[in-house]
PDB file of C-alpha atoms and ligand atoms in Angstrom:
ATOM      1  CA  MET M  16       6.910  80.647  32.997  1.00  0.00           C
ATOM      2  CA  THR M  17       7.162  80.191  36.491  1.00  0.00           C
ATOM      3  CA  GLN M  18       8.875  83.381  37.109  1.00  0.00           C
ATOM      4  CA  ALA M  19       5.928  85.134  34.831  1.00  0.00           C
ATOM      5  CA  VAL M  20       2.974  83.263  36.974  1.00  0.00           C
ATOM      6  CA  ARG M  21       4.801  84.463  40.407  1.00  0.00           C
ATOM      7  CA  LYS M  22       5.117  88.402  38.865  1.00  0.00           C
ATOM      8  CA  ALA M  23       1.863  88.473  37.989  1.00  0.00           C
ATOM      9  CA  PHE M  24       0.894  87.556  41.443  1.00  0.00           C
ATOM     10  CA  ALA M  25       3.038  89.234  43.622  1.00  0.00           C
ATOM     11  CA  THR M  26       1.922  92.483  41.648  1.00  0.00           C
ATOM     12  CA  GLY M  27      -1.526  91.712  41.789  1.00  0.00           C
ATOM     13  CA  ALA M  28      -1.278  90.593  45.651  1.00  0.00           C
ATOM     14  CA  ASP M  29      -2.954  93.688  47.386  1.00  0.00           C
ATOM     15  CA  GLY M  30      -5.936  93.792  44.907  1.00  0.00           C
ATOM     16  CA  TYR M  31      -6.541  90.093  44.858  1.00  0.00           C
ATOM     17  CA  ASP M  32      -9.067  90.095  47.502  1.00  0.00           C
ATOM     18  CA  ARG M  33     -11.259  92.467  46.408  1.00  0.00           C
ATOM     19  CA  ALA M  34     -12.447  91.722  43.235  1.00  0.00           C
ATOM     20  CA  ARG M  35     -12.862  87.984  43.543  1.00  0.00           C
ATOM     21  CA  ARG M  36     -16.528  87.670  43.761  1.00  0.00           C
ATOM     22  CA  LYS M  37     -16.700  89.649  40.707  1.00  0.00           C
ATOM     23  CA  LEU M  38     -14.160  88.104  38.955  1.00  0.00           C
ATOM     24  CA  VAL M  39     -15.743  84.610  39.546  1.00  0.00           C
ATOM     25  CA  PRO M  40     -19.139  85.085  39.213  1.00  0.00           C
ATOM     26  CA  CYS M  41     -20.222  81.854  40.432  1.00  0.00           C
ATOM     27  CA  PHE M  42     -17.906  82.133  43.447  1.00  0.00           C
ATOM     28  CA  ASP M  43     -20.440  81.078  46.116  1.00  0.00           C
ATOM     29  CA  GLU M  44     -21.114  77.935  44.286  1.00  0.00           C
ATOM     30  CA  PHE M  45     -17.942  77.396  43.449  1.00  0.00           C
ATOM     31  CA  TYR M  46     -16.249  77.648  46.871  1.00  0.00           C
ATOM     32  CA  ARG M  47     -18.928  76.011  48.378  1.00  0.00           C
ATOM     33  CA  THR M  48     -18.605  73.386  46.290  1.00  0.00           C
ATOM     34  CA  ALA M  49     -15.759  72.366  46.642  1.00  0.00           C
ATOM     35  CA  LEU M  50     -15.521  72.915  50.732  1.00  0.00           C
ATOM     36  CA  GLU M  51     -18.428  70.521  50.676  1.00  0.00           C
ATOM     37  CA  LEU M  52     -16.799  67.501  49.314  1.00  0.00           C
ATOM     38  CA  LEU M  53     -14.417  67.304  51.888  1.00  0.00           C
ATOM     39  CA  PRO M  54     -16.011  63.842  53.653  1.00  0.00           C
ATOM     40  CA  PHE M  55     -15.082  64.814  57.222  1.00  0.00           C
ATOM     41  CA  GLU M  56     -17.321  66.019  60.340  1.00  0.00           C
ATOM     42  CA  ARG M  57     -17.446  69.457  61.238  1.00  0.00           C
ATOM     43  CA  ALA M  58     -15.138  68.374  64.765  1.00  0.00           C
ATOM     44  CA  ALA M  59     -12.591  66.174  62.965  1.00  0.00           C
ATOM     45  CA  ARG M  60      -9.462  66.500  63.587  1.00  0.00           C
ATOM     46  CA  PHE M  61      -7.525  65.957  60.045  1.00  0.00           C
ATOM     47  CA  GLU M  62      -4.657  67.369  58.171  1.00  0.00           C
ATOM     48  CA  VAL M  63      -5.284  69.816  54.516  1.00  0.00           C
ATOM     49  CA  LEU M  64      -2.811  70.830  52.126  1.00  0.00           C
ATOM     50  CA  GLU M  65      -3.862  73.773  50.076  1.00  0.00           C
ATOM     51  CA  LEU M  66      -1.928  74.060  46.949  1.00  0.00           C
ATOM     52  CA  GLY M  67      -1.641  77.659  45.401  1.00  0.00           C
ATOM     53  CA  ALA M  68      -3.429  79.129  48.741  1.00  0.00           C
ATOM     54  CA  GLY M  69      -2.553  82.398  47.537  1.00  0.00           C
ATOM     55  CA  THR M  70      -3.923  85.098  50.100  1.00  0.00           C
ATOM     56  CA  GLY M  71      -5.881  81.952  52.200  1.00  0.00           C
ATOM     57  CA  LEU M  72      -9.161  82.614  50.678  1.00  0.00           C
ATOM     58  CA  PHE M  73     -10.283  79.183  50.219  1.00  0.00           C
ATOM     59  CA  SER M  74      -8.372  77.468  53.401  1.00  0.00           C
ATOM     60  CA  ALA M  75      -9.780  80.615  55.489  1.00  0.00           C
ATOM     61  CA  MET M  76     -13.571  78.751  54.546  1.00  0.00           C
ATOM     62  CA  ILE M  77     -11.607  75.003  55.624  1.00  0.00           C
ATOM     63  CA  ALA M  78     -10.833  76.359  59.038  1.00  0.00           C
ATOM     64  CA  GLU M  79     -14.061  77.745  59.705  1.00  0.00           C
ATOM     65  CA  ALA M  80     -16.590  74.682  58.607  1.00  0.00           C
ATOM     66  CA  PHE M  81     -13.545  72.687  60.556  1.00  0.00           C
ATOM     67  CA  PRO M  82     -12.242  74.393  63.561  1.00  0.00           C
ATOM     68  CA  LYS M  83      -9.472  71.438  64.232  1.00  0.00           C
ATOM     69  CA  ALA M  84      -8.547  71.179  60.687  1.00  0.00           C
ATOM     70  CA  GLN M  85      -4.480  71.537  60.715  1.00  0.00           C
ATOM     71  CA  LEU M  86      -3.841  73.666  57.671  1.00  0.00           C
ATOM     72  CA  THR M  87      -0.859  73.712  55.444  1.00  0.00           C
ATOM     73  CA  LEU M  88      -0.682  76.895  52.398  1.00  0.00           C
ATOM     74  CA  PHE M  89       1.802  76.102  49.824  1.00  0.00           C
ATOM     75  CA  ASP M  90       2.156  78.830  47.489  1.00  0.00           C
ATOM     76  CA  PHE M  91       6.030  80.270  45.288  1.00  0.00           C
ATOM     77  CA  THR M  92       4.410  83.689  45.488  1.00  0.00           C
ATOM     78  CA  PRO M  93       5.680  84.878  48.965  1.00  0.00           C
ATOM     79  CA  GLU M  94       3.794  88.521  48.975  1.00  0.00           C
ATOM     80  CA  MET M  95       0.206  86.411  48.369  1.00  0.00           C
ATOM     81  CA  LEU M  96       1.411  84.259  51.706  1.00  0.00           C
ATOM     82  CA  THR M  97       2.251  87.299  53.535  1.00  0.00           C
ATOM     83  CA  ILE M  98      -1.819  88.000  53.354  1.00  0.00           C
ATOM     84  CA  ALA M  99      -2.728  84.627  53.981  1.00  0.00           C
ATOM     85  CA  ARG M 100      -0.546  85.296  57.088  1.00  0.00           C
ATOM     86  CA  GLN M 101      -2.675  88.358  58.364  1.00  0.00           C
ATOM     87  CA  ARG M 102      -6.044  86.820  57.532  1.00  0.00           C
ATOM     88  CA  LEU M 103      -5.159  83.326  59.403  1.00  0.00           C
ATOM     89  CA  LYS M 104      -2.791  84.873  62.102  1.00  0.00           C
ATOM     90  CA  PRO M 105      -5.711  84.387  64.744  1.00  0.00           C
ATOM     91  CA  LEU M 106      -5.613  80.319  63.800  1.00  0.00           C
ATOM     92  CA  GLY M 107      -2.078  80.217  65.270  1.00  0.00           C
ATOM     93  CA  ARG M 108      -0.238  76.543  65.548  1.00  0.00           C
ATOM     94  CA  ARG M 109      -3.380  75.322  63.285  1.00  0.00           C
ATOM     95  CA  VAL M 110      -1.518  76.823  59.925  1.00  0.00           C
ATOM     96  CA  ARG M 111       1.662  76.121  58.666  1.00  0.00           C
ATOM     97  CA  TYR M 112       3.077  77.985  55.544  1.00  0.00           C
ATOM     98  CA  VAL M 113       5.549  76.489  52.821  1.00  0.00           C
ATOM     99  CA  SER M 114       6.934  78.755  50.188  1.00  0.00           C
ATOM    100  CA  ALA M 115       7.512  76.724  47.036  1.00  0.00           C
ATOM    101  CA  ASP M 116       7.091  75.599  43.722  1.00  0.00           C
ATOM    102  CA  PHE M 117       4.302  72.847  43.194  1.00  0.00           C
ATOM    103  CA  ALA M 118       5.688  71.597  39.714  1.00  0.00           C
ATOM    104  CA  ALA M 119       8.527  70.110  41.855  1.00  0.00           C
ATOM    105  CA  GLY M 120       6.470  67.930  43.976  1.00  0.00           C
ATOM    106  CA  ALA M 121       4.308  68.424  47.160  1.00  0.00           C
ATOM    107  CA  THR M 122       5.663  68.470  50.196  1.00  0.00           C
ATOM    108  CA  GLY M 123       7.061  65.275  52.000  1.00  0.00           C
ATOM    109  CA  ARG M 124       4.045  64.713  54.777  1.00  0.00           C
ATOM    110  CA  THR M 125       1.055  63.162  54.211  1.00  0.00           C
ATOM    111  CA  TYR M 126      -2.616  64.921  54.224  1.00  0.00           C
ATOM    112  CA  ASP M 127      -6.264  63.548  54.341  1.00  0.00           C
ATOM    113  CA  ALA M 128      -6.896  66.088  51.959  1.00  0.00           C
ATOM    114  CA  VAL M 129      -5.283  67.814  49.194  1.00  0.00           C
ATOM    115  CA  VAL M 130      -7.091  70.972  48.003  1.00  0.00           C
ATOM    116  CA  SER M 131      -6.535  73.240  45.519  1.00  0.00           C
ATOM    117  CA  ALA M 132      -8.678  76.381  43.814  1.00  0.00           C
ATOM    118  CA  LEU M 133      -8.037  78.209  40.471  1.00  0.00           C
ATOM    119  CA  ALA M 134      -3.818  77.384  40.701  1.00  0.00           C
ATOM    120  CA  ILE M 135      -2.825  74.184  38.871  1.00  0.00           C
ATOM    121  CA  HIS M 136      -4.367  75.528  35.377  1.00  0.00           C
ATOM    122  CA  HIS M 137      -0.863  77.581  35.688  1.00  0.00           C
ATOM    123  CA  LEU M 138       0.965  74.192  35.117  1.00  0.00           C
ATOM    124  CA  PRO M 139       1.703  72.922  31.580  1.00  0.00           C
ATOM    125  CA  ASP M 140      -0.435  69.779  30.677  1.00  0.00           C
ATOM    126  CA  SER M 141       2.599  67.400  31.469  1.00  0.00           C
ATOM    127  CA  GLY M 142       2.755  69.646  34.746  1.00  0.00           C
ATOM    128  CA  LYS M 143      -0.525  68.867  35.763  1.00  0.00           C
ATOM    129  CA  ARG M 144      -0.334  65.332  35.368  1.00  0.00           C
ATOM    130  CA  HIS M 145       2.888  65.168  36.874  1.00  0.00           C
ATOM    131  CA  LEU M 146       1.502  66.813  40.052  1.00  0.00           C
ATOM    132  CA  PHE M 147      -1.935  64.552  40.116  1.00  0.00           C
ATOM    133  CA  ALA M 148       0.425  61.652  40.582  1.00  0.00           C
ATOM    134  CA  ASP M 149       2.450  63.463  43.213  1.00  0.00           C
ATOM    135  CA  ILE M 150      -0.739  64.144  45.185  1.00  0.00           C
ATOM    136  CA  TRP M 151      -1.922  60.651  45.095  1.00  0.00           C
ATOM    137  CA  LYS M 152       1.389  60.019  46.798  1.00  0.00           C
ATOM    138  CA  HIS M 153       0.864  62.496  49.880  1.00  0.00           C
ATOM    139  CA  LEU M 154      -2.351  61.387  50.519  1.00  0.00           C
ATOM    140  CA  THR M 155      -3.292  59.046  53.526  1.00  0.00           C
ATOM    141  CA  PRO M 156      -5.749  56.072  52.565  1.00  0.00           C
ATOM    142  CA  LYS M 157      -8.911  57.214  51.598  1.00  0.00           C
ATOM    143  CA  GLY M 158      -7.771  60.955  51.544  1.00  0.00           C
ATOM    144  CA  VAL M 159      -9.327  63.113  48.921  1.00  0.00           C
ATOM    145  CA  PHE M 160      -8.263  65.575  46.193  1.00  0.00           C
ATOM    146  CA  ILE M 161     -10.524  68.630  45.379  1.00  0.00           C
ATOM    147  CA  ASN M 162      -9.396  70.808  42.867  1.00  0.00           C
ATOM    148  CA  ALA M 163     -11.633  73.721  41.916  1.00  0.00           C
ATOM    149  CA  ASP M 164     -10.012  75.357  38.601  1.00  0.00           C
ATOM    150  CA  GLN M 165     -10.439  77.091  35.090  1.00  0.00           C
ATOM    151  CA  VAL M 166     -11.022  74.953  32.741  1.00  0.00           C
ATOM    152  CA  ALA M 167     -10.601  75.038  28.696  1.00  0.00           C
ATOM    153  CA  GLY M 168     -13.662  74.336  25.981  1.00  0.00           C
ATOM    154  CA  GLU M 169     -13.982  71.096  24.662  1.00  0.00           C
ATOM    155  CA  SER M 170     -13.157  73.734  21.055  1.00  0.00           C
ATOM    156  CA  PRO M 171     -11.797  76.681  20.371  1.00  0.00           C
ATOM    157  CA  ALA M 172     -15.213  77.988  19.567  1.00  0.00           C
ATOM    158  CA  VAL M 173     -16.918  76.659  23.494  1.00  0.00           C
ATOM    159  CA  ASP M 174     -13.685  77.839  24.767  1.00  0.00           C
ATOM    160  CA  ARG M 175     -14.353  81.848  23.228  1.00  0.00           C
ATOM    161  CA  ARG M 176     -18.183  81.164  24.148  1.00  0.00           C
ATOM    162  CA  ALA M 177     -17.766  80.195  27.524  1.00  0.00           C
ATOM    163  CA  ARG M 178     -14.839  83.385  28.373  1.00  0.00           C
ATOM    164  CA  GLU M 179     -17.412  86.065  26.426  1.00  0.00           C
ATOM    165  CA  VAL M 180     -20.000  84.861  29.106  1.00  0.00           C
ATOM    166  CA  TRP M 181     -17.709  84.826  31.813  1.00  0.00           C
ATOM    167  CA  MET M 182     -16.192  88.490  30.833  1.00  0.00           C
ATOM    168  CA  ARG M 183     -20.144  89.421  30.019  1.00  0.00           C
ATOM    169  CA  ARG M 184     -20.932  88.292  33.678  1.00  0.00           C
ATOM    170  CA  ALA M 185     -18.329  89.741  35.244  1.00  0.00           C
ATOM    171  CA  ARG M 186     -18.473  93.172  33.977  1.00  0.00           C
ATOM    172  CA  GLU M 187     -22.466  92.608  35.064  1.00  0.00           C
ATOM    173  CA  MET M 188     -21.326  92.319  38.528  1.00  0.00           C
ATOM    174  CA  LYS M 189     -19.676  95.703  38.098  1.00  0.00           C
ATOM    175  CA  VAL M 190     -16.221  94.355  38.203  1.00  0.00           C
ATOM    176  CA  ALA M 191     -13.578  97.466  37.654  1.00  0.00           C
ATOM    177  CA  GLU M 192     -12.111  97.908  34.744  1.00  0.00           C
ATOM    178  CA  ARG M 193      -8.579  97.883  36.277  1.00  0.00           C
ATOM    179  CA  ASP M 194      -9.582  94.457  38.201  1.00  0.00           C
ATOM    180  CA  LEU M 195     -10.933  92.913  34.813  1.00  0.00           C
ATOM    181  CA  ALA M 196      -7.711  93.994  33.254  1.00  0.00           C
ATOM    182  CA  ALA M 197      -5.128  92.644  35.936  1.00  0.00           C
ATOM    183  CA  ALA M 198      -6.791  89.413  35.492  1.00  0.00           C
ATOM    184  CA  LEU M 199      -6.732  88.968  31.888  1.00  0.00           C
ATOM    185  CA  GLU M 200      -3.122  90.094  32.151  1.00  0.00           C
ATOM    186  CA  ARG M 201      -2.385  86.969  34.738  1.00  0.00           C
ATOM    187  CA  MET M 202      -4.632  85.027  32.276  1.00  0.00           C
ATOM    188  CA  LYS M 203      -1.959  85.410  29.648  1.00  0.00           C
ATOM    189  CA  GLN M 204      -0.233  82.867  31.557  1.00  0.00           C
ATOM    190  CA  ASP M 205      -3.227  80.611  31.874  1.00  0.00           C
ATOM    191  CA  LEU M 206      -3.068  76.588  30.580  1.00  0.00           C
ATOM    192  CA  PRO M 207      -6.182  75.487  31.285  1.00  0.00           C
ATOM    193  CA  ALA M 208      -6.988  71.996  30.315  1.00  0.00           C
ATOM    194  CA  THR M 209     -10.682  70.197  29.111  1.00  0.00           C
ATOM    195  CA  VAL M 210     -12.900  68.623  32.120  1.00  0.00           C
ATOM    196  CA  GLY M 211     -11.759  65.188  30.196  1.00  0.00           C
ATOM    197  CA  GLN M 212      -8.346  65.600  29.972  1.00  0.00           C
ATOM    198  CA  GLN M 213      -8.051  65.956  33.673  1.00  0.00           C
ATOM    199  CA  LEU M 214     -10.704  63.217  34.773  1.00  0.00           C
ATOM    200  CA  ALA M 215      -8.241  60.896  32.316  1.00  0.00           C
ATOM    201  CA  TRP M 216      -5.172  62.413  34.137  1.00  0.00           C
ATOM    202  CA  MET M 217      -6.603  61.889  37.775  1.00  0.00           C
ATOM    203  CA  ARG M 218      -7.832  57.961  36.734  1.00  0.00           C
ATOM    204  CA  GLU M 219      -4.482  57.569  35.514  1.00  0.00           C
ATOM    205  CA  ALA M 220      -2.496  58.979  38.465  1.00  0.00           C
ATOM    206  CA  GLY M 221      -4.635  55.386  40.723  1.00  0.00           C
ATOM    207  CA  PHE M 222      -7.752  57.869  41.933  1.00  0.00           C
ATOM    208  CA  VAL M 223     -11.190  56.816  42.278  1.00  0.00           C
ATOM    209  CA  ASP M 224     -14.443  57.677  42.253  1.00  0.00           C
ATOM    210  CA  VAL M 225     -13.062  60.416  40.403  1.00  0.00           C
ATOM    211  CA  ALA M 226     -15.586  63.232  39.015  1.00  0.00           C
ATOM    212  CA  CYS M 227     -16.212  66.838  37.951  1.00  0.00           C
ATOM    213  CA  VAL M 228     -19.097  67.437  40.649  1.00  0.00           C
ATOM    214  CA  TYR M 229     -19.245  71.597  39.211  1.00  0.00           C
ATOM    215  CA  ARG M 230     -19.077  73.130  35.989  1.00  0.00           C
ATOM    216  CA  ASN M 231     -19.824  76.956  35.211  1.00  0.00           C
ATOM    217  CA  LEU M 232     -18.476  78.112  32.104  1.00  0.00           C
ATOM    218  CA  ILE M 233     -14.822  78.540  32.877  1.00  0.00           C
ATOM    219  CA  PHE M 234     -15.042  76.993  36.299  1.00  0.00           C
ATOM    220  CA  ALA M 235     -14.747  73.622  37.636  1.00  0.00           C
ATOM    221  CA  VAL M 236     -14.700  71.276  40.600  1.00  0.00           C
ATOM    222  CA  PHE M 237     -12.557  68.338  40.685  1.00  0.00           C
ATOM    223  CA  SER M 238     -13.142  65.492  43.053  1.00  0.00           C
ATOM    224  CA  GLY M 239     -11.057  61.838  43.379  1.00  0.00           C
ATOM    225  CA  THR M 240      -9.708  59.389  46.117  1.00  0.00           C
ATOM    226  CA  ARG M 241      -7.206  57.805  47.202  1.00  0.00           C
ATOM    227  CA  PRO M 242      -8.385  54.102  47.327  1.00  0.00           C
ATOM    228  CA  GLY M 243      -8.153  52.589  51.155  1.00  0.00           C
ATOM    229  CA  LEU M 244      -5.787  50.118  52.595  1.00  0.00           C
ATOM    230  CA  SER M 245      -6.971  46.492  51.912  1.00  0.00           C
ATOM    231  CA  GLN M 246      -5.522  43.059  53.071  1.00  0.00           C
ATOM    232  CA  ASP M 247      -3.695  42.915  48.850  1.00  0.00           C
ATOM    233  CA  GLY M 248      -2.901  46.258  48.934  1.00  0.00           C
ATOM    234  CA  PHE M 249      -4.499  49.186  47.691  1.00  0.00           C
ATOM    235  CA  ARG M 250      -8.318  48.906  46.876  1.00  0.00           C
TER     236      ARG M 250
HETATM  237  C1  SAM Z  19      -5.574  82.556  41.562  1.00  0.00           C
HETATM  238  S1  SAM Z  19      -4.160  82.195  42.646  1.00  0.00           S
HETATM  239  C2  SAM Z  19      -5.518  81.464  43.736  1.00  0.00           C
HETATM  240  C3  SAM Z  19      -5.679  81.533  45.381  1.00  0.00           C
HETATM  241  C4  SAM Z  19      -6.337  80.816  46.111  1.00  0.00           C
HETATM  242  N1  SAM Z  19      -6.767  79.604  45.506  1.00  0.00           N
HETATM  243  C5  SAM Z  19      -7.700  81.342  45.616  1.00  0.00           C
HETATM  244  O1  SAM Z  19      -8.676  80.489  45.693  1.00  0.00           O
HETATM  245  O2  SAM Z  19      -8.125  82.536  46.204  1.00  0.00           O
HETATM  246  C6  SAM Z  19      -3.157  81.632  42.173  1.00  0.00           C
HETATM  247  C7  SAM Z  19      -2.076  81.249  43.435  1.00  0.00           C
HETATM  248  O3  SAM Z  19      -1.489  79.642  42.943  1.00  0.00           O
HETATM  249  C8  SAM Z  19      -0.380  79.971  42.894  1.00  0.00           C
HETATM  250  N2  SAM Z  19       0.478  79.512  42.002  1.00  0.00           N
HETATM  251  C9  SAM Z  19       0.395  79.608  40.945  1.00  0.00           C
HETATM  252  N3  SAM Z  19       1.449  78.220  40.596  1.00  0.00           N
HETATM  253  C10 SAM Z  19       1.835  77.815  41.265  1.00  0.00           C
HETATM  254  C11 SAM Z  19       3.026  77.135  41.275  1.00  0.00           C
HETATM  255  N4  SAM Z  19       3.933  76.500  40.564  1.00  0.00           N
HETATM  256  N5  SAM Z  19       3.390  76.562  42.591  1.00  0.00           N
HETATM  257  C12 SAM Z  19       2.962  77.438  44.091  1.00  0.00           C
HETATM  258  N6  SAM Z  19       2.308  78.388  43.892  1.00  0.00           N
HETATM  259  C13 SAM Z  19       1.404  78.130  42.680  1.00  0.00           C
HETATM  260  C14 SAM Z  19       0.131  81.871  42.695  1.00  0.00           C
HETATM  261  O4  SAM Z  19       1.104  81.812  43.542  1.00  0.00           O
HETATM  262  C15 SAM Z  19      -1.005  81.980  43.464  1.00  0.00           C
HETATM  263  O5  SAM Z  19      -0.822  82.644  44.674  1.00  0.00           O
END
């Protein structure tokens, strides 16, 4: 499965950015919501990890909104990270890159925020649960986890209908048929979970203030916070 996901992104890396806005018809609201959930002042210095950073599209938005943020882009497809390196080259040492599989854990450091966009749904459900727990461990107290991802419908009928409407909207946006075909090919590797399942796994991992703050058909944005330290431990 891992190999198949990596291969799908390696093959499509060059055309990935071109079709984004059409394949994610709610692109602006979706990414903007995820960005605005970062609870930092514009001038704040903080460390953020993006899991499945791909071509750096979301990390670039974070870097622009928060000019002093330090970013770590984590992805297991070198072809995607090559494009991210070109995109973020002007940021120099504000950015580091980790080429690895997040199913095996995040990284040794801790971060003020861990974010992800359209990546975690590639893991099986057991992997998502494990990853949420791992992310919790890699956050500083009061650190936030923001996950903008694809979700499954609550029943096969709900799922089918959401996918039909999503595809109709992508075509209304005049997505090129070859880009849609490439996306549908990649989506054969998708393993999305429902909103309810993911909220439960986030709470189970120890996150508080867990919420799905945005949903549009097959797209949703989740947030949760690692509690701060109190004298008695974590609160
Ligand atoms: C759809 S792209 C999203 C890229 C970017 N976050 C965005 O919003 O455009 C998904 C990315 O997740 C990466 N990915 C998927 N599963 C992964 C895993 N287990 N470990 C590391 N990267 C993974 C893929 O290589 C791909 O670059």
